[in-house]
Coordinates of C-alpha atoms and ligand atoms in Angstrom, one line a residue:
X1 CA 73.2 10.9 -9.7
X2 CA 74.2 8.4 -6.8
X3 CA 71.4 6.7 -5.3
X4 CA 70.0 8.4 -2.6
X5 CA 69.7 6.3 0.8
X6 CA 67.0 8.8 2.3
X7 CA 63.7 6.8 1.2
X8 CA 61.9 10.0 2.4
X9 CA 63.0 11.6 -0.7
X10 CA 62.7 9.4 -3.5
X11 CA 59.9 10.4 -6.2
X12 CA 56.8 9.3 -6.2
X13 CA 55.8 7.2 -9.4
X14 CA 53.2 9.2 -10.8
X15 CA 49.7 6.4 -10.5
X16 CA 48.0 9.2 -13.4
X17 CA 50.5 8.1 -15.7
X18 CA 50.3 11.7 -17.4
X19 CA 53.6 11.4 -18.7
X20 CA 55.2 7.8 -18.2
X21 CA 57.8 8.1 -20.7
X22 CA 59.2 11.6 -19.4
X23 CA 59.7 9.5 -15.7
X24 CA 60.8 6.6 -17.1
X25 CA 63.8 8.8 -18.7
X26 CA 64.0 10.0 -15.1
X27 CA 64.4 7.1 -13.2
X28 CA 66.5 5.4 -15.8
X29 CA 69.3 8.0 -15.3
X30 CA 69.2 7.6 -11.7
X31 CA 70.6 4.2 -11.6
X32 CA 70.0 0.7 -12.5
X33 CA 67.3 0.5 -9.8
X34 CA 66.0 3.5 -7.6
X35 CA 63.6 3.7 -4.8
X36 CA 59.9 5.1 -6.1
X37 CA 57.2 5.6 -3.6
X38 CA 54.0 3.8 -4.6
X39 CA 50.8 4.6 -3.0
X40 CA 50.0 3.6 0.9
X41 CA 53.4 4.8 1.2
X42 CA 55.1 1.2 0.5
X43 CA 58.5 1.9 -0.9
X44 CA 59.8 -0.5 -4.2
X45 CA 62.7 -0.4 -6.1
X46 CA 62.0 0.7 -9.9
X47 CA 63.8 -1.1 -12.5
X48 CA 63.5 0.2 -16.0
X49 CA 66.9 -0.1 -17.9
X50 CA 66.7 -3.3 -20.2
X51 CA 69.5 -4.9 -19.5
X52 CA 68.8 -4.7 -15.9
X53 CA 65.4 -6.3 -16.3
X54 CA 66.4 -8.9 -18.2
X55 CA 69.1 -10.3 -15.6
X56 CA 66.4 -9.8 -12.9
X57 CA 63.6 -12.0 -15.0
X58 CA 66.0 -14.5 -15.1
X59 CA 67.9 -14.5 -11.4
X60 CA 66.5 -17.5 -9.4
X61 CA 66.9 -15.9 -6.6
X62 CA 64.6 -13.5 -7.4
X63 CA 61.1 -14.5 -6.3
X64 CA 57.3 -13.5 -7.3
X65 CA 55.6 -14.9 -4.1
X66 CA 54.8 -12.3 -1.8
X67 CA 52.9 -14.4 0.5
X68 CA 56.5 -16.1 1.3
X69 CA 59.3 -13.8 0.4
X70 CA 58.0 -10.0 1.3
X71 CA 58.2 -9.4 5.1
X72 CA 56.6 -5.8 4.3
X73 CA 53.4 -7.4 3.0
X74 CA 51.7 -7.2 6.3
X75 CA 52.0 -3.0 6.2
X76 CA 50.1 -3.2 3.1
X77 CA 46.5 -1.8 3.2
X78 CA 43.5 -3.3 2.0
X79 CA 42.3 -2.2 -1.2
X80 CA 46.0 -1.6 -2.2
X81 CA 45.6 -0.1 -5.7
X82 CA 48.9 -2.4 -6.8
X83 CA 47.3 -5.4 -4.9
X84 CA 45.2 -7.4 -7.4
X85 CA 48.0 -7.7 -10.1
X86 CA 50.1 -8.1 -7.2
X87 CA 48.5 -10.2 -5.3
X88 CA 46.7 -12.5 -7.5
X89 CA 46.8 -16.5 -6.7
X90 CA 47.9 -18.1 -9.5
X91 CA 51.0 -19.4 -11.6
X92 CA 51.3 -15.4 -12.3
X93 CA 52.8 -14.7 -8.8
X94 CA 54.3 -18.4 -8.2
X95 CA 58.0 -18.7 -8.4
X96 CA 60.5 -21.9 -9.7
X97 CA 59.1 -24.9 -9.9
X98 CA 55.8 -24.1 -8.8
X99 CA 55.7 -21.6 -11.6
X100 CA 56.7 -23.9 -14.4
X101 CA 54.4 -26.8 -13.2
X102 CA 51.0 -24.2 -13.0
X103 CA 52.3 -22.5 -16.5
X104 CA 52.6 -25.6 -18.0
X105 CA 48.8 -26.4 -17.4
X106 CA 48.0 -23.5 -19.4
X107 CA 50.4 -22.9 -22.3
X108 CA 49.4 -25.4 -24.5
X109 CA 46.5 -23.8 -25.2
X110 CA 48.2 -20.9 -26.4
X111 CA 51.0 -22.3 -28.3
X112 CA 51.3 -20.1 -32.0
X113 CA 50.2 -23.1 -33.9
X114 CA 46.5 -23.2 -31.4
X115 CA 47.1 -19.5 -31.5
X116 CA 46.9 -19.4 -35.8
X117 CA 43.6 -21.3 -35.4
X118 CA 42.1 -18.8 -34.2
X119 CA 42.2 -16.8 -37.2
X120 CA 39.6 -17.2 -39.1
X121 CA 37.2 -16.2 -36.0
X122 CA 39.4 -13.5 -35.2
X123 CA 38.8 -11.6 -38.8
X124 CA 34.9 -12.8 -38.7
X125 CA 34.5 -10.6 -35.2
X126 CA 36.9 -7.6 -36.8
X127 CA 34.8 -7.5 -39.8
X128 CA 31.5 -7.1 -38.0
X129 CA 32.8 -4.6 -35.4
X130 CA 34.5 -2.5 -38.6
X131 CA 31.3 -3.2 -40.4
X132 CA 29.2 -1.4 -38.2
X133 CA 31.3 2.2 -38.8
X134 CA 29.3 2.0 -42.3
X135 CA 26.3 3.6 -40.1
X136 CA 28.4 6.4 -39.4
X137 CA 27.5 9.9 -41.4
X138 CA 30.3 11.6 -43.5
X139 CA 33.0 12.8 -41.4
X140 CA 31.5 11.4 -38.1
X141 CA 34.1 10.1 -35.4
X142 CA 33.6 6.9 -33.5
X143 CA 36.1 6.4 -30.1
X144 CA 38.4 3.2 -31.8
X145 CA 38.8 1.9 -28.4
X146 CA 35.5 1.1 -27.5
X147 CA 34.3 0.4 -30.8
X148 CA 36.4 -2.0 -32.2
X149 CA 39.8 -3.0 -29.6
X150 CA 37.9 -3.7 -26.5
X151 CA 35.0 -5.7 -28.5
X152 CA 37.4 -7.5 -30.5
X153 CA 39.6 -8.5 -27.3
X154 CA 37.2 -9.3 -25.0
X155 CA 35.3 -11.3 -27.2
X156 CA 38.1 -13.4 -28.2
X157 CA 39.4 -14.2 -24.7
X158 CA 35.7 -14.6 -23.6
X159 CA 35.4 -16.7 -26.5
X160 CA 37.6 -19.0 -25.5
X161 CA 37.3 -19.5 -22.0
X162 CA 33.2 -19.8 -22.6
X163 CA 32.2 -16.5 -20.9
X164 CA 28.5 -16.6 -21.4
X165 CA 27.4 -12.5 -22.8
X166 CA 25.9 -11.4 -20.0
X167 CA 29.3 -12.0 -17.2
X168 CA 31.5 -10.1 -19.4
X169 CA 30.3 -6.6 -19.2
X170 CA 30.8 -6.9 -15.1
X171 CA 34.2 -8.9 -15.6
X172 CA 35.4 -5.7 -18.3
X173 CA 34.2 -3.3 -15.7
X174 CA 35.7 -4.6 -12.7
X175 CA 39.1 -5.8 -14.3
X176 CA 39.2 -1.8 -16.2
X177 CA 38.9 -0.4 -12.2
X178 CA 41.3 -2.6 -11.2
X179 CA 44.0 -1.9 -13.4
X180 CA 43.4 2.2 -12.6
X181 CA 46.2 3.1 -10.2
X182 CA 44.2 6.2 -8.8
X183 CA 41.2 4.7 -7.8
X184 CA 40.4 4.6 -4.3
X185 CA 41.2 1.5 -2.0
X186 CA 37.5 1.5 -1.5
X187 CA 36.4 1.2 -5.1
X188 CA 39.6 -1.7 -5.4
X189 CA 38.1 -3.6 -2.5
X190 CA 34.2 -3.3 -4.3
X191 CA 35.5 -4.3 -8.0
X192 CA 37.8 -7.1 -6.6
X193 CA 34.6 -8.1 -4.8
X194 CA 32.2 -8.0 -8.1
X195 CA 34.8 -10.0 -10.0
X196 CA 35.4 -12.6 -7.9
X197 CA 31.0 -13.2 -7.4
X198 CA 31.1 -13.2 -11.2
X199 CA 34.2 -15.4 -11.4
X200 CA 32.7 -17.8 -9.0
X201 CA 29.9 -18.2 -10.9
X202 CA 31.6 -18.9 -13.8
X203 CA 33.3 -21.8 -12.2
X204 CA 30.3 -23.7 -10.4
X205 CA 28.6 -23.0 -14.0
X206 CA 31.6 -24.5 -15.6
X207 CA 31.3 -27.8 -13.0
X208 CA 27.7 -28.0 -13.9
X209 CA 27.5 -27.8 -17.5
X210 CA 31.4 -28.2 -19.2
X211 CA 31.5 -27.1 -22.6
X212 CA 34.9 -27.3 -25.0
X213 CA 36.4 -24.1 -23.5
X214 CA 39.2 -23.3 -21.2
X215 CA 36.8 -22.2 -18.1
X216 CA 35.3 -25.5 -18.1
X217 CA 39.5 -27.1 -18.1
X218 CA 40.3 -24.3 -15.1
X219 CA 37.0 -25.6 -13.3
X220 CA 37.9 -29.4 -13.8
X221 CA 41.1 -29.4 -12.0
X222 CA 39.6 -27.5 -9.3
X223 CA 38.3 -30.9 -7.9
X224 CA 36.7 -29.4 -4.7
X225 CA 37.5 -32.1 -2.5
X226 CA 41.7 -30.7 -1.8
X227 CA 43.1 -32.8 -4.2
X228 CA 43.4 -30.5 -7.3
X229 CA 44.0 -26.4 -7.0
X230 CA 41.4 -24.2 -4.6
X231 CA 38.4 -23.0 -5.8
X232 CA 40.4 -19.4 -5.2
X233 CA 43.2 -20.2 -7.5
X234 CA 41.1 -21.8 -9.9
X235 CA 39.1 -18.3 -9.6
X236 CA 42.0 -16.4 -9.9
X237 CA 43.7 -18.1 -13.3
X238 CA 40.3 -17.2 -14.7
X239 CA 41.5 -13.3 -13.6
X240 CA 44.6 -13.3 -14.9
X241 CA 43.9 -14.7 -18.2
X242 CA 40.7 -12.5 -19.1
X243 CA 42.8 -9.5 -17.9
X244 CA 45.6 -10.3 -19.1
X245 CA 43.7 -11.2 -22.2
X246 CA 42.1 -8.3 -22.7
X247 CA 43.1 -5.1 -20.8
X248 CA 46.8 -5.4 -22.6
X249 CA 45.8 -6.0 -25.7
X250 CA 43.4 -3.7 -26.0
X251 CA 46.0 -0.9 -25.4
X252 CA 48.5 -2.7 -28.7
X253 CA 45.5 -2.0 -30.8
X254 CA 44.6 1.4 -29.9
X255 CA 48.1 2.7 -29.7
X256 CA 49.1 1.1 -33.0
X257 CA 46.1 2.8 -34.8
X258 CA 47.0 5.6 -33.3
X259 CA 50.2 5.9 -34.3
X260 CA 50.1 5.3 -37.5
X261 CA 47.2 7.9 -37.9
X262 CA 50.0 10.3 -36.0
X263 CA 52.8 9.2 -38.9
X264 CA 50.3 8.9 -42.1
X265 CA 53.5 8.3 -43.6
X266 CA 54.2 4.7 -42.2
X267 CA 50.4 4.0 -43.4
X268 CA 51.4 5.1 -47.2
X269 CA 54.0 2.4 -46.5
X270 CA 52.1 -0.4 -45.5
X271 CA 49.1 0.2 -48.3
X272 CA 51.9 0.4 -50.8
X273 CA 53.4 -2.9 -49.7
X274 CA 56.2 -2.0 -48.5
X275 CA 55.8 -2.6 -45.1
X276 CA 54.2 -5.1 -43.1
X277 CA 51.5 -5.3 -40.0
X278 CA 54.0 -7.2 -37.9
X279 CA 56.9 -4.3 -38.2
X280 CA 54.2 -2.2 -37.2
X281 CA 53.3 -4.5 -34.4
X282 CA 56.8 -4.9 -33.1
X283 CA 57.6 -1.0 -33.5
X284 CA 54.1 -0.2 -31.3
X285 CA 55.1 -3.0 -28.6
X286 CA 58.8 -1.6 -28.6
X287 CA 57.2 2.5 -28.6
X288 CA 54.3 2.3 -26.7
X289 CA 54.4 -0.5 -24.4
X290 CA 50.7 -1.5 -23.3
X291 CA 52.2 -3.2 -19.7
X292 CA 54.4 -0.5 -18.0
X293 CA 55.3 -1.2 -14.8
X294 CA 54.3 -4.9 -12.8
X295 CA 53.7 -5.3 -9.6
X296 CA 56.1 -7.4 -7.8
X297 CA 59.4 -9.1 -7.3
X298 CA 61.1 -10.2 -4.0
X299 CA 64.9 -10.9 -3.7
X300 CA 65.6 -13.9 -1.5
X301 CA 68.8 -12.2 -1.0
X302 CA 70.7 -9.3 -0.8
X303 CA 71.1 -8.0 -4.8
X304 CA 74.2 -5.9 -6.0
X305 CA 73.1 -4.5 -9.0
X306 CA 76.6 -2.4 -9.5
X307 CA 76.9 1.6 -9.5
X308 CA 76.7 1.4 -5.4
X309 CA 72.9 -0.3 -5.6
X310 CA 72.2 -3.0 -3.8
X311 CA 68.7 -4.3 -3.3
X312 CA 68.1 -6.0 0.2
X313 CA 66.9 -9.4 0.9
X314 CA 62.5 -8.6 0.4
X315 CA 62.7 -5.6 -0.8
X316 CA 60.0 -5.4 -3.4
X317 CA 61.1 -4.4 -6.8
X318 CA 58.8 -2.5 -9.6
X319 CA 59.7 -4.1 -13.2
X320 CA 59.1 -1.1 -16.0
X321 CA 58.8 -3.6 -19.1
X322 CA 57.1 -0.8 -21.1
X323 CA 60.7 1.3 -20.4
X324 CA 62.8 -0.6 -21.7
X325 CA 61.7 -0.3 -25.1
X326 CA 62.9 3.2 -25.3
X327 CA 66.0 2.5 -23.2
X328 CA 68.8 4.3 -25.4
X329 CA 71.2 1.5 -24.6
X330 CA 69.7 -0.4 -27.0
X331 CA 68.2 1.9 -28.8
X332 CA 70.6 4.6 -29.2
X333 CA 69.0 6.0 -32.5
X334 CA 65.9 8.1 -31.9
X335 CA 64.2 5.9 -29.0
X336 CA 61.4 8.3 -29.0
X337 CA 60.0 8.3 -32.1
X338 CA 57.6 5.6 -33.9
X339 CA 59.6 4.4 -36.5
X340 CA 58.1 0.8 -37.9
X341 CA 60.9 0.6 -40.7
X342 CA 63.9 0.8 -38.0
X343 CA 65.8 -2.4 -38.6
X344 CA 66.4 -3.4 -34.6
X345 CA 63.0 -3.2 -32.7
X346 CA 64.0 -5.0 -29.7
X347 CA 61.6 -4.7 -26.0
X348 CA 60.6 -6.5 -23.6
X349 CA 57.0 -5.4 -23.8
X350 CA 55.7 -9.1 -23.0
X351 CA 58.4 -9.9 -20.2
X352 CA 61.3 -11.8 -20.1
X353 CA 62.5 -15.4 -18.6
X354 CA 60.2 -17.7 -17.1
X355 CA 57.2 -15.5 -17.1
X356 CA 57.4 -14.4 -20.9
X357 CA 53.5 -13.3 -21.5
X358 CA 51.4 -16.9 -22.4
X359 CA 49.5 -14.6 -24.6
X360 CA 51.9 -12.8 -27.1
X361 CA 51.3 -14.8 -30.2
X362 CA 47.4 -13.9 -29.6
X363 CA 48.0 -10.4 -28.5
X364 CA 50.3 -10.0 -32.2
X365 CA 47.5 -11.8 -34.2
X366 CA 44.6 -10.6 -32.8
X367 CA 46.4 -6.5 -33.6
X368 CA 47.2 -7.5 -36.9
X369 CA 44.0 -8.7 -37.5
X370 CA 42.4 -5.6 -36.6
X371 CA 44.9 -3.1 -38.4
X372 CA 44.4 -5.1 -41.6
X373 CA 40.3 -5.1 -41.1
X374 CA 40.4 -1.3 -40.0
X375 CA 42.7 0.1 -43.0
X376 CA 41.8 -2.5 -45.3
X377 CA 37.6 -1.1 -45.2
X378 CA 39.0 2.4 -44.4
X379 CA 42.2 3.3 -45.4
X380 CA 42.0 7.0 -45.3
X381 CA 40.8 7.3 -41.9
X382 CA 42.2 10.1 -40.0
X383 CA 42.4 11.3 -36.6
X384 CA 39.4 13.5 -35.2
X385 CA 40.1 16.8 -35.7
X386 CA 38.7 18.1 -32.6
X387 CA 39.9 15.5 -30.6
X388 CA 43.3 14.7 -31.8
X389 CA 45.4 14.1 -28.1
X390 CA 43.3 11.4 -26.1
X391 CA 44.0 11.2 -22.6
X392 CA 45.8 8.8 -21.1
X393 CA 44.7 5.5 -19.0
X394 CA 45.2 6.6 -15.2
X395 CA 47.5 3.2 -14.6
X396 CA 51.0 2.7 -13.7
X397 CA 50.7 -0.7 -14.9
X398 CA 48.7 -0.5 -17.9
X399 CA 49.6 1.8 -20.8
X400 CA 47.8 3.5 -23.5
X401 CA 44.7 5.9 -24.7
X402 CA 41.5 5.7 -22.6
X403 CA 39.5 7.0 -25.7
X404 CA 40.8 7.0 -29.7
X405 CA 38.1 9.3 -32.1
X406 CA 39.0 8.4 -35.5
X407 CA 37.0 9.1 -38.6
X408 CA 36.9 6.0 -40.3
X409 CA 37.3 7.0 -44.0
X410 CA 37.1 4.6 -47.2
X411 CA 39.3 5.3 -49.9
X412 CA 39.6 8.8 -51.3
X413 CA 39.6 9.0 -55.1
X414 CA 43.5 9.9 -56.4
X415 CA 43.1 13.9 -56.4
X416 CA 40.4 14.2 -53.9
Ligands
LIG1 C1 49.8 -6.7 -26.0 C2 49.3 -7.5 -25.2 C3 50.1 -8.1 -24.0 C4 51.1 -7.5 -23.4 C5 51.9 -6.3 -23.6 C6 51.4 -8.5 -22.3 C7 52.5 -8.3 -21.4 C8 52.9 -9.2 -20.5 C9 54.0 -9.1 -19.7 C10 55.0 -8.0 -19.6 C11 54.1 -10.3 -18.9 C12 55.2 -10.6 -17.9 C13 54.9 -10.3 -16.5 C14 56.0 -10.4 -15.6 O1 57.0 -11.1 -15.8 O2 56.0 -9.7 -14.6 C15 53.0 -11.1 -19.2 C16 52.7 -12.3 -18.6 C17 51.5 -12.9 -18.9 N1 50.6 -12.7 -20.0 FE1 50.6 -11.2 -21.2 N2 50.5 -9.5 -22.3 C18 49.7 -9.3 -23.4 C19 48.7 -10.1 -23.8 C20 48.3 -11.2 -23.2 C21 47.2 -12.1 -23.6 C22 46.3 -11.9 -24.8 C23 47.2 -13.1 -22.7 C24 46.2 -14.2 -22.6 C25 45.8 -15.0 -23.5 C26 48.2 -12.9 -21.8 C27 48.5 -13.7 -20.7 C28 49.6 -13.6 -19.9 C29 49.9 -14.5 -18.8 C30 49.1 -15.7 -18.4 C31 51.1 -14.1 -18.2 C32 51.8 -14.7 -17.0 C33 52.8 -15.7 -17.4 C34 53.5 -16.2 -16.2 O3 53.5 -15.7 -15.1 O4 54.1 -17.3 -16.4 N3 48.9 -11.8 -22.1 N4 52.2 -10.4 -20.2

């Protein structure tokens, strides 16, 4: 299909994210980019063919900065449901040198060998969380999600950066509003307002009374006084690293458990040693990619991307990360399926180039952590009967299962 020209007639990518995998397949066969409409009307170009992405990530003269290089920005209405991923002030949307010199303040702290530290913590908050299912009567279901990912996650990202309890319920509802792609500018506008009081506070708290934790580091560049970062990017590297830290990752651990419980025979595998968590990991990242489509790139020039498409100078582009896993190009053998002992499971679920996720060797730990504390207690847990398709998060950006039932079950005795 030759790219059509007529932007009044290019598809609308679906914000409900009913069935993201069916429209990626669509948009991939259109070309290597095509023209999706995104809510408020503003036109990007999708991008979800793998080796597409990756020579995007990495083209210098493609920029993240929309403040600079996206004449159409000023068209953009408040409370644009894309607007605080997109938006955001911080290393996440800086581009070149900028970029590297904010990411490199960062990084350290999540380096794999800081990153393994963390273990021991990690397993201590999985094992309470799991050890709480032993209230549960016989047969009774418990919704994984909020039982056991979204606990585990946001307490280790809260953890670190020296959340005190009572912010993070307001921060995990206001970041899981922001990330819906259907909610209305209205309720954007209200939950980017909530987050930024609470993340505010955080900082001056921070300032006041500095502990060992990466909140009080954001708050002590933030000098105040012009010389370090604002008080609003300083606020806003404190969004992008609790969402980040939590709202993705939340998603690897609910669609993994998930779909092992949907192939009980990968599970066998694994509890008979002969597969591991981290082929499960990689096969969940590469099948069921918890970041799907992010908000924005801007070309500083005019892009040919071959097969008659060319992308004009600040023409915003739509990166599908979470497609490219499935992209038959490189995975030519049953893309679709789950498949953890498939020797190749190459993605780009965490990005590519400069802005590879900070977080990946946390987001890998912190699932295998959890898989090993869920099946380890309860290895015969099955999917609720009654409940057995979850529905789907309503985000074009985020991917994964707004609610998991399980029935968290301890061995069964051979026979049984
Ligand atoms: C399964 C979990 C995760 C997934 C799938 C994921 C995915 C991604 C992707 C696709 C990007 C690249 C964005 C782009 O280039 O447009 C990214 C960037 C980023 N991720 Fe993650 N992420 C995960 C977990 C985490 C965690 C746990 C943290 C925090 C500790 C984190 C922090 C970041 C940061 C700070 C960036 C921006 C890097 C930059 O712009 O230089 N992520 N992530």
């Amino acid at each position: 299909m030759a790219p059509d020209p007529d932007v009044s007639r290019c598809p609308v990518l679906d914000m409900t994210a009913r069935d993201p995998h069916r429209q990626n397949v669509e948009l991939r066969s259109a070309g290597p980019a095509v023209r999706v409409e995104l809510p408020g009307g503003i036109i990007a170009w999708s991008v979800t063919r793998s080796s597409v992405i990756r020579a995007l990530t990495g083209d210098p003269r493609i920029s993240r900065d929309p403040r600079r290089h996206w004449p159409g920005l000023a068209s953009v209405p408040e409370g644009w449901p894309m607007g605080p991923i997109a938006f955001q002030q911080n290393f996440f949307n800086l581009y070149g040198g900028e970029h590297r010199s904010a990411r490199r303040r960062m990084a350290p702290s999540f380096a794999p060998r800081r990153v393994s530290a963390l273990r021991p913590g990690i397993e201590k908050t999985t094992a309470a969380l799991v050890g709480a299912f032993r209230t549960l009567g016989p047969g009774e279901a418990v919704d994984l999600r909020h039982a056991l990912s979204r606990p585990l996650t946001m307490t280790v990202i809260c953890d670190l950066f020296g959340v005190p309890a009572d912010m993070r319920p307001p921060i995990g509802t206001a970041m899981d509003t922001l990330l819906t792609t259907t909610a209305t500018n209205e309720q954007m506008t209200r939950s980017r307002a909530e987050i930024n009081v609470v993340l505010t506070e955080l900082l001056a708290l921070k300032r006041r009374d500095p502990g060992p934790d990466l909140a009080s580091d954001v708050a002590a560049v933030d000098t105040g006084d012009g010389t370090g970062r604002s008080e609003e990017e300083s606020r806003d590297i404190l969004f992008l690293m609790l969402g980040a830290g939590y709202e993705t990752a939340v998603n690897l651990i609910t669609s993994a458990v998930q779909a092992l419980l949907a192939h009980p025979r990968h599970l066998a595998e694994v509890r008979a040693g002969t597969l591991g968590w981290e082929a499960v990991v990689e096969e969940t990242l590469r099948y069921e990619s918890p970041a799907m489509h992010l908000p924005l790139r801007y070309p500083l020039e005019d892009v040919d991307l071959g097969e008659g498409v060319v992308i004009r100078r600040g023409e915003p582009i739509l990166l599908g990360f979470g497609a490219a896993g499935r992209d038959p190009e490189v995975h030519p053998e049953r893309p679709d399926d789950f498949d953890p002992t498939r020797p190749d499971k190459e993605h780009l679920a965490f990005g590519y180039g400069p802005h590879f996720c900070l977080g990946a060797p946390l987001a890998r730990l912190e699932t295998e952590v959890a898989l090993e504390g869920l099946f380890g207690a309860y290895p015969d847990s099955a999917l609720d009967p009654s409940r057995p398709t979850p529905p789907r998060l309503e985000s074009a950006i985020i991917n994964g299962p707004a609610e998991l039932w399980v029935v968290p079950t301890p061995a069964l005795a051979a026979g049984v």
